[in-house]
Amino acid sequence: MWEGSQRLTAPERSEVQVIGELPSPRPFTFHAPHAILLPVKDTAQAFDFFYSVIQRLRAPDGCPWDREQTPLSLRSTLIEESFEVVDAITQQDALHAKEELGDVLLNGLLISYIYQQQGDFTVADVMQEVAEKLIRRHPHVFPQSEGRSQLQENLTTGEQVISQWDAIKEKVEGRRENSILDQVPAGFPPLLKALKYQKKAAKKAFDWEGPEQVMAKVQEELQEVQEAARHRDAVLAERALSSGDESGAAPKLEPLTVHSTPQLDAAQLHLEEELGDLLFAVTNLCRHYQVDPNAALSATNAKFYRRFRHVEQSMERQGIPMDKAHFQQMDQLWEEAKKLER
């Protein structure tokens, strides 16, 4: 258990006055190289044990791989594990979600401990700061919160809580940006960034009234994509004719390469722009229908994998190569995979 820690029970709201600093975890002692691990039911004790495992892995005689890691080297691992836990939750697989949530906690704790070893901050600092932030941003739950100056009366909806949260961030924490969009991290993946931008803009009443208007915008953007694609194809055809190909067939020419032309590059970039507008509009449509576009796309990726795997396995069993000459067979197997999922 943590030194000096006390068991806390859920107090009444009026009893919440001061949250003290968190004590440092006391490491477990590993007495035998092959110790039997007994189930730990107590949350605080489980964290102590987890923390001790991290300390052991990073010890001078610990794991070479873990000792080589830095916060920078663990960025991609943290991203990958985050996507894996989202996938497990989407599949509604509780056991898998438990495993993947553990991996996310592992990455968070390991990175925090590396910072502690570097002397930047401690693991306790991380937990203390997030706990204080939660209390500060929930004055409707913690009456003595620093954020009580922005407390809104009769808070009953999640939307009102978020509005109060934003007011606390700006007026109590001093988080003022040139634009509300600056609150979105620059390193977010494009799809997530688009969704966050749209949510932020909606808070300033810059939004469509309903999904029907967004659907019309999607149709408009699709038409513009089609026009841009036709223009690009026309430029390619013109290039083919000028190169002596009387059939007008598009030459084997890659846009935006050293073998391209300024006209083709411009057409390609315009098509890219229009496709980006279409993706942005579709993301907005997802938001208006309360669909997470990242979760939706992840589910579609998983569906594509299952169906394509069925095609691969079936073609292999039949001894048929997967090439253009056998596309008809592959398409039939794809439809077969769709029926199997119904």
CSV table of C-alpha atoms in Angstrom, one decimal:
chain,number,residue,atom,x,y,z
A,1,MET,CA,0.0,0.0,0.0
A,2,TRP,CA,1.1,3.6,-0.4
A,3,GLU,CA,2.9,5.0,2.7
A,4,GLY,CA,0.7,7.3,4.7
A,5,SER,CA,-2.4,6.6,2.5
A,6,GLN,CA,-5.8,6.2,4.0
A,7,ARG,CA,-8.8,4.3,2.6
A,8,LEU,CA,-11.3,6.9,1.2
A,9,THR,CA,-15.0,6.3,1.1
A,10,ALA,CA,-17.4,8.3,-1.1
A,11,PRO,CA,-18.1,11.5,0.9
A,12,GLU,CA,-21.1,13.7,0.6
A,13,ARG,CA,-20.5,16.7,-1.7
A,14,SER,CA,-20.4,19.1,1.2
A,15,GLU,CA,-17.6,17.1,2.8
A,16,VAL,CA,-15.2,17.6,-0.1
A,17,GLN,CA,-12.9,20.4,1.0
A,18,VAL,CA,-9.2,19.8,0.3
A,19,ILE,CA,-7.4,17.2,-1.8
A,20,GLY,CA,-3.9,16.6,-0.5
A,21,GLU,CA,-0.9,15.5,-2.4
A,22,LEU,CA,-0.7,11.9,-3.4
A,23,PRO,CA,2.0,9.8,-1.6
A,24,SER,CA,4.6,8.0,-3.6
A,25,PRO,CA,3.9,4.4,-4.3
A,26,ARG,CA,6.0,1.9,-2.3
A,27,PRO,CA,7.5,-0.8,-4.5
A,28,PHE,CA,6.8,-4.4,-4.0
A,29,THR,CA,9.7,-6.7,-3.3
A,30,PHE,CA,10.3,-9.6,-5.6
A,31,HIS,CA,11.7,-12.3,-3.3
A,32,ALA,CA,11.9,-15.1,-5.8
A,33,PRO,CA,12.6,-15.2,-9.5
A,34,HIS,CA,9.6,-17.4,-10.1
A,35,ALA,CA,7.2,-16.0,-7.6
A,36,ILE,CA,3.5,-17.0,-8.0
A,37,LEU,CA,1.4,-14.0,-8.6
A,38,LEU,CA,-1.8,-14.0,-6.6
A,39,PRO,CA,-4.9,-12.1,-7.8
A,40,VAL,CA,-5.0,-8.5,-6.4
A,41,LYS,CA,-8.5,-7.2,-5.9
A,42,ASP,CA,-7.7,-3.9,-4.1
A,43,THR,CA,-7.2,-1.1,-6.6
A,44,ALA,CA,-4.5,0.8,-4.6
A,45,GLN,CA,-2.5,-2.4,-4.0
A,46,ALA,CA,-2.9,-3.4,-7.7
A,47,PHE,CA,-1.4,0.0,-8.7
A,48,ASP,CA,1.5,-0.5,-6.3
A,49,PHE,CA,2.2,-3.8,-7.8
A,50,PHE,CA,1.9,-2.5,-11.4
A,51,TYR,CA,4.2,0.4,-10.5
A,52,SER,CA,6.7,-1.9,-9.0
A,53,VAL,CA,6.8,-4.0,-12.2
A,54,ILE,CA,7.6,-0.8,-14.2
A,55,GLN,CA,10.4,0.0,-11.8
A,56,ARG,CA,11.8,-3.5,-12.1
A,57,LEU,CA,11.8,-3.4,-15.9
A,58,ARG,CA,13.6,0.0,-15.9
A,59,ALA,CA,16.1,-1.0,-13.2
A,60,PRO,CA,19.9,-1.3,-14.2
A,61,ASP,CA,19.5,-5.1,-14.3
A,62,GLY,CA,16.0,-4.9,-15.8
A,63,CYS,CA,14.8,-5.4,-19.4
A,64,PRO,CA,17.2,-4.1,-22.1
A,65,TRP,CA,14.3,-3.1,-24.4
A,66,ASP,CA,12.4,-1.2,-21.6
A,67,ARG,CA,15.6,0.5,-20.6
A,68,GLU,CA,16.3,1.7,-24.1
A,69,GLN,CA,12.9,3.4,-24.5
A,70,THR,CA,12.3,7.2,-24.3
A,71,PRO,CA,9.0,9.1,-24.4
A,72,LEU,CA,9.7,9.9,-28.0
A,73,SER,CA,10.3,6.2,-28.9
A,74,LEU,CA,7.1,5.2,-27.2
A,75,ARG,CA,4.8,7.6,-29.2
A,76,SER,CA,4.0,5.2,-31.9
A,77,THR,CA,3.3,2.4,-29.4
A,78,LEU,CA,0.9,4.6,-27.5
A,79,ILE,CA,-1.0,5.5,-30.6
A,80,GLU,CA,-1.1,1.8,-31.8
A,81,GLU,CA,-2.4,0.6,-28.4
A,82,SER,CA,-5.0,3.4,-28.3
A,83,PHE,CA,-6.4,2.3,-31.6
A,84,GLU,CA,-6.4,-1.4,-30.5
A,85,VAL,CA,-8.4,-0.6,-27.4
A,86,VAL,CA,-10.9,1.4,-29.5
A,87,ASP,CA,-11.2,-1.6,-31.8
A,88,ALA,CA,-11.8,-3.9,-28.8
A,89,ILE,CA,-14.5,-1.6,-27.5
A,90,THR,CA,-16.1,-1.3,-30.9
A,91,GLN,CA,-16.3,-5.1,-31.1
A,92,GLN,CA,-17.9,-5.1,-27.7
A,93,ASP,CA,-15.3,-7.7,-26.5
A,94,ALA,CA,-15.0,-7.0,-22.8
A,95,LEU,CA,-12.1,-9.4,-22.2
A,96,HIS,CA,-10.1,-8.0,-25.1
A,97,ALA,CA,-10.9,-4.5,-24.0
A,98,LYS,CA,-9.5,-5.3,-20.5
A,99,GLU,CA,-6.3,-6.5,-22.1
A,100,GLU,CA,-5.9,-3.5,-24.4
A,101,LEU,CA,-6.8,-1.0,-21.6
A,102,GLY,CA,-4.0,-2.6,-19.6
A,103,ASP,CA,-1.6,-1.9,-22.5
A,104,VAL,CA,-2.7,1.7,-22.7
A,105,LEU,CA,-2.2,2.1,-18.9
A,106,LEU,CA,1.2,0.4,-19.3
A,107,ASN,CA,2.3,2.9,-21.9
A,108,GLY,CA,1.1,5.9,-19.9
A,109,LEU,CA,2.7,4.7,-16.7
A,110,LEU,CA,6.0,3.7,-18.4
A,111,ILE,CA,6.3,7.1,-20.2
A,112,SER,CA,5.5,8.9,-16.9
A,113,TYR,CA,8.1,6.8,-15.0
A,114,ILE,CA,10.8,7.6,-17.7
A,115,TYR,CA,10.1,11.3,-17.2
A,116,GLN,CA,10.4,10.7,-13.4
A,117,GLN,CA,13.8,9.1,-13.9
A,118,GLN,CA,14.8,12.1,-16.0
A,119,GLY,CA,13.9,14.4,-13.2
A,120,ASP,CA,11.1,16.2,-15.2
A,121,PHE,CA,8.2,15.2,-13.0
A,122,THR,CA,7.0,12.2,-11.0
A,123,VAL,CA,4.3,9.7,-11.5
A,124,ALA,CA,2.5,11.1,-8.5
A,125,ASP,CA,2.7,14.6,-10.1
A,126,VAL,CA,0.8,13.2,-13.2
A,127,MET,CA,-2.0,11.7,-11.0
A,128,GLN,CA,-2.2,14.7,-8.7
A,129,GLU,CA,-2.5,17.1,-11.6
A,130,VAL,CA,-5.2,15.2,-13.5
A,131,ALA,CA,-7.2,14.8,-10.2
A,132,GLU,CA,-6.9,18.5,-9.5
A,133,LYS,CA,-8.0,19.4,-13.0
A,134,LEU,CA,-11.1,17.1,-12.7
A,135,ILE,CA,-12.0,18.8,-9.4
A,136,ARG,CA,-11.4,22.3,-10.8
A,137,ARG,CA,-13.5,21.6,-13.9
A,138,HIS,CA,-16.4,20.1,-11.9
A,139,PRO,CA,-17.5,22.7,-9.4
A,140,HIS,CA,-21.1,21.3,-9.7
A,141,VAL,CA,-19.7,18.2,-8.0
A,142,PHE,CA,-17.0,19.7,-5.8
A,143,PRO,CA,-18.3,22.9,-4.2
A,144,GLN,CA,-14.8,24.1,-3.0
A,145,SER,CA,-13.4,23.7,-6.5
A,146,GLU,CA,-11.2,26.5,-8.0
A,147,GLY,CA,-13.6,26.6,-10.9
A,148,ARG,CA,-16.6,27.6,-8.7
A,149,SER,CA,-16.5,31.2,-10.1
A,150,GLN,CA,-17.8,29.8,-13.4
A,151,LEU,CA,-20.4,27.5,-11.9
A,152,GLN,CA,-23.6,27.6,-13.9
A,153,GLU,CA,-26.9,27.2,-12.0
A,154,ASN,CA,-29.2,24.2,-12.7
A,155,LEU,CA,-26.7,22.2,-14.7
A,156,THR,CA,-28.7,19.3,-16.1
A,157,THR,CA,-27.1,18.4,-19.5
A,158,GLY,CA,-23.8,17.3,-20.8
A,159,GLU,CA,-23.7,20.2,-23.2
A,160,GLN,CA,-24.0,22.7,-20.3
A,161,VAL,CA,-21.2,20.9,-18.5
A,162,ILE,CA,-18.9,21.2,-21.6
A,163,SER,CA,-19.8,24.9,-21.9
A,164,GLN,CA,-18.9,25.4,-18.2
A,165,TRP,CA,-15.7,23.4,-18.7
A,166,ASP,CA,-14.6,25.7,-21.6
A,167,ALA,CA,-15.3,28.8,-19.4
A,168,ILE,CA,-13.1,27.3,-16.6
A,169,LYS,CA,-10.3,26.5,-19.1
A,170,GLU,CA,-10.3,30.1,-20.4
A,171,LYS,CA,-11.1,32.2,-17.3
A,172,VAL,CA,-9.7,30.2,-14.5
A,173,GLU,CA,-6.8,28.3,-16.1
A,174,GLY,CA,-5.9,31.1,-18.5
A,175,ARG,CA,-5.9,28.9,-21.6
A,176,ARG,CA,-6.6,31.6,-24.1
A,177,GLU,CA,-5.8,31.0,-27.8
A,178,ASN,CA,-6.0,33.2,-30.8
A,179,SER,CA,-8.7,30.9,-32.2
A,180,ILE,CA,-10.9,28.3,-30.6
A,181,LEU,CA,-9.5,26.0,-33.2
A,182,ASP,CA,-6.0,26.4,-31.6
A,183,GLN,CA,-7.3,24.1,-28.8
A,184,VAL,CA,-7.1,21.2,-31.2
A,185,PRO,CA,-3.6,19.6,-31.0
A,186,ALA,CA,-1.6,20.1,-34.2
A,187,GLY,CA,-0.5,16.4,-34.1
A,188,PHE,CA,-4.0,14.9,-34.3
A,189,PRO,CA,-4.6,12.6,-37.3
A,190,PRO,CA,-6.5,14.5,-40.0
A,191,LEU,CA,-9.8,12.7,-39.6
A,192,LEU,CA,-9.9,13.3,-35.8
A,193,LYS,CA,-8.7,16.9,-36.3
A,194,ALA,CA,-11.5,17.6,-38.8
A,195,LEU,CA,-14.1,16.3,-36.3
A,196,LYS,CA,-12.6,18.4,-33.5
A,197,TYR,CA,-12.5,21.5,-35.7
A,198,GLN,CA,-16.2,21.0,-36.5
A,199,LYS,CA,-17.1,20.6,-32.8
A,200,LYS,CA,-15.2,23.7,-31.8
A,201,ALA,CA,-16.8,25.8,-34.6
A,202,ALA,CA,-20.3,24.5,-33.6
A,203,LYS,CA,-19.7,25.9,-30.1
A,204,LYS,CA,-19.5,29.3,-31.7
A,205,ALA,CA,-22.8,28.6,-33.5
A,206,PHE,CA,-21.0,28.1,-36.8
A,207,ASP,CA,-22.8,25.0,-37.9
A,208,TRP,CA,-25.5,23.6,-40.1
A,209,GLU,CA,-29.0,23.4,-38.6
A,210,GLY,CA,-29.4,19.7,-39.2
A,211,PRO,CA,-28.1,16.6,-41.1
A,212,GLU,CA,-30.3,17.3,-44.1
A,213,GLN,CA,-28.3,20.4,-44.9
A,214,VAL,CA,-25.0,18.5,-44.4
A,215,MET,CA,-26.2,15.7,-46.7
A,216,ALA,CA,-26.9,18.3,-49.4
A,217,LYS,CA,-23.3,19.6,-48.8
A,218,VAL,CA,-21.9,16.1,-49.3
A,219,GLN,CA,-23.8,15.8,-52.6
A,220,GLU,CA,-22.4,19.2,-53.7
A,221,GLU,CA,-18.9,18.2,-52.8
A,222,LEU,CA,-19.2,14.9,-54.6
A,223,GLN,CA,-20.3,16.8,-57.8
A,224,GLU,CA,-17.2,19.0,-57.5
A,225,VAL,CA,-15.0,15.9,-57.1
A,226,GLN,CA,-16.5,14.5,-60.3
A,227,GLU,CA,-15.9,17.7,-62.1
A,228,ALA,CA,-12.3,17.8,-60.9
A,229,ALA,CA,-11.7,14.2,-61.9
A,230,ARG,CA,-13.1,14.8,-65.4
A,231,HIS,CA,-10.7,17.8,-65.7
A,232,ARG,CA,-7.8,15.7,-64.6
A,233,ASP,CA,-8.7,13.0,-67.1
A,234,ALA,CA,-9.0,15.6,-69.9
A,235,VAL,CA,-5.5,16.9,-69.1
A,236,LEU,CA,-4.1,13.3,-69.2
A,237,ALA,CA,-5.8,12.7,-72.5
A,238,GLU,CA,-4.5,15.9,-74.0
A,239,ARG,CA,-1.0,14.9,-72.8
A,240,ALA,CA,-1.4,11.5,-74.5
A,241,LEU,CA,-2.4,13.1,-77.8
A,242,SER,CA,0.5,15.6,-77.6
A,243,SER,CA,2.9,12.7,-77.0
A,244,GLY,CA,1.8,11.0,-80.2
A,245,ASP,CA,-0.8,8.5,-78.8
A,246,GLU,CA,-3.7,9.0,-81.3
A,247,SER,CA,-6.0,6.7,-79.2
A,248,GLY,CA,-6.2,9.4,-76.6
A,249,ALA,CA,-5.5,6.8,-73.9
A,250,ALA,CA,-3.9,8.2,-70.7
A,251,PRO,CA,-0.2,7.7,-70.8
A,252,LYS,CA,1.7,6.0,-67.9
A,253,LEU,CA,2.3,9.2,-66.2
A,254,GLU,CA,2.3,9.8,-62.5
A,255,PRO,CA,1.2,13.3,-61.4
A,256,LEU,CA,3.4,15.3,-59.0
A,257,THR,CA,6.6,13.4,-60.2
A,258,VAL,CA,9.5,14.7,-62.3
A,259,HIS,CA,7.8,13.2,-65.4
A,260,SER,CA,4.6,15.2,-64.9
A,261,THR,CA,3.6,18.6,-66.3
A,262,PRO,CA,2.5,21.8,-64.5
A,263,GLN,CA,-1.0,21.4,-66.0
A,264,LEU,CA,-1.3,17.9,-64.7
A,265,ASP,CA,0.1,18.7,-61.3
A,266,ALA,CA,-2.4,21.6,-61.0
A,267,ALA,CA,-5.3,19.3,-62.0
A,268,GLN,CA,-4.1,16.6,-59.5
A,269,LEU,CA,-3.8,19.1,-56.7
A,270,HIS,CA,-7.3,20.5,-57.4
A,271,LEU,CA,-8.7,16.9,-57.3
A,272,GLU,CA,-6.9,16.4,-54.0
A,273,GLU,CA,-8.4,19.5,-52.6
A,274,GLU,CA,-12.0,18.6,-53.7
A,275,LEU,CA,-11.6,15.1,-52.3
A,276,GLY,CA,-10.4,16.7,-49.0
A,277,ASP,CA,-13.6,18.8,-49.0
A,278,LEU,CA,-15.7,15.7,-49.5
A,279,LEU,CA,-14.0,13.9,-46.7
A,280,PHE,CA,-14.5,16.9,-44.4
A,281,ALA,CA,-18.2,17.1,-45.4
A,282,VAL,CA,-18.7,13.4,-44.7
A,283,THR,CA,-17.0,13.8,-41.3
A,284,ASN,CA,-19.5,16.6,-40.6
A,285,LEU,CA,-22.4,14.3,-41.6
A,286,CYS,CA,-21.1,11.7,-39.2
A,287,ARG,CA,-21.1,14.3,-36.4
A,288,HIS,CA,-24.6,15.4,-37.1
A,289,TYR,CA,-25.8,11.8,-36.9
A,290,GLN,CA,-23.8,11.3,-33.7
A,291,VAL,CA,-21.6,8.7,-35.4
A,292,ASP,CA,-17.9,8.7,-34.6
A,293,PRO,CA,-16.2,8.7,-38.0
A,294,ASN,CA,-13.0,7.1,-36.6
A,295,ALA,CA,-15.0,4.2,-35.1
A,296,ALA,CA,-17.1,3.9,-38.3
A,297,LEU,CA,-14.0,3.8,-40.5
A,298,SER,CA,-12.3,1.3,-38.2
A,299,ALA,CA,-15.4,-1.0,-38.4
A,300,THR,CA,-15.4,-0.8,-42.2
A,301,ASN,CA,-11.6,-1.6,-42.3
A,302,ALA,CA,-12.3,-4.7,-40.1
A,303,LYS,CA,-15.2,-5.6,-42.4
A,304,PHE,CA,-13.0,-5.2,-45.5
A,305,TYR,CA,-10.3,-7.4,-43.9
A,306,ARG,CA,-12.8,-10.2,-43.2
A,307,ARG,CA,-14.2,-10.2,-46.6
A,308,PHE,CA,-10.9,-9.9,-48.5
A,309,ARG,CA,-9.5,-12.7,-46.3
A,310,HIS,CA,-12.4,-14.9,-47.4
A,311,VAL,CA,-11.5,-14.1,-51.0
A,312,GLU,CA,-7.8,-14.9,-50.5
A,313,GLN,CA,-8.5,-18.2,-48.7
A,314,SER,CA,-11.1,-19.3,-51.3
A,315,MET,CA,-8.9,-18.5,-54.2
A,316,GLU,CA,-6.0,-20.3,-52.6
A,317,ARG,CA,-8.1,-23.5,-51.9
A,318,GLN,CA,-9.2,-23.5,-55.6
A,319,GLY,CA,-5.7,-22.9,-56.9
A,320,ILE,CA,-6.7,-19.8,-58.8
A,321,PRO,CA,-4.2,-16.9,-58.9
A,322,MET,CA,-5.4,-13.5,-57.8
A,323,ASP,CA,-4.9,-11.3,-60.9
A,324,LYS,CA,-6.9,-9.3,-63.3
A,325,ALA,CA,-7.8,-12.3,-65.4
A,326,HIS,CA,-9.7,-13.8,-62.5
A,327,PHE,CA,-11.4,-10.7,-61.2
A,328,GLN,CA,-14.8,-12.2,-61.9
A,329,GLN,CA,-14.2,-15.1,-59.6
A,330,MET,CA,-12.9,-12.8,-56.9
A,331,ASP,CA,-15.9,-10.6,-57.2
A,332,GLN,CA,-18.2,-13.6,-56.8
A,333,LEU,CA,-16.3,-14.6,-53.7
A,334,TRP,CA,-16.6,-11.1,-52.3
A,335,GLU,CA,-20.4,-11.3,-52.7
A,336,GLU,CA,-20.3,-14.7,-51.1
A,337,ALA,CA,-18.5,-13.2,-48.1
A,338,LYS,CA,-21.1,-10.5,-47.7
A,339,LYS,CA,-23.9,-13.1,-47.7
A,340,LEU,CA,-22.1,-15.1,-45.0
A,341,GLU,CA,-22.1,-12.1,-42.7
A,342,ARG,CA,-25.8,-11.5,-42.9
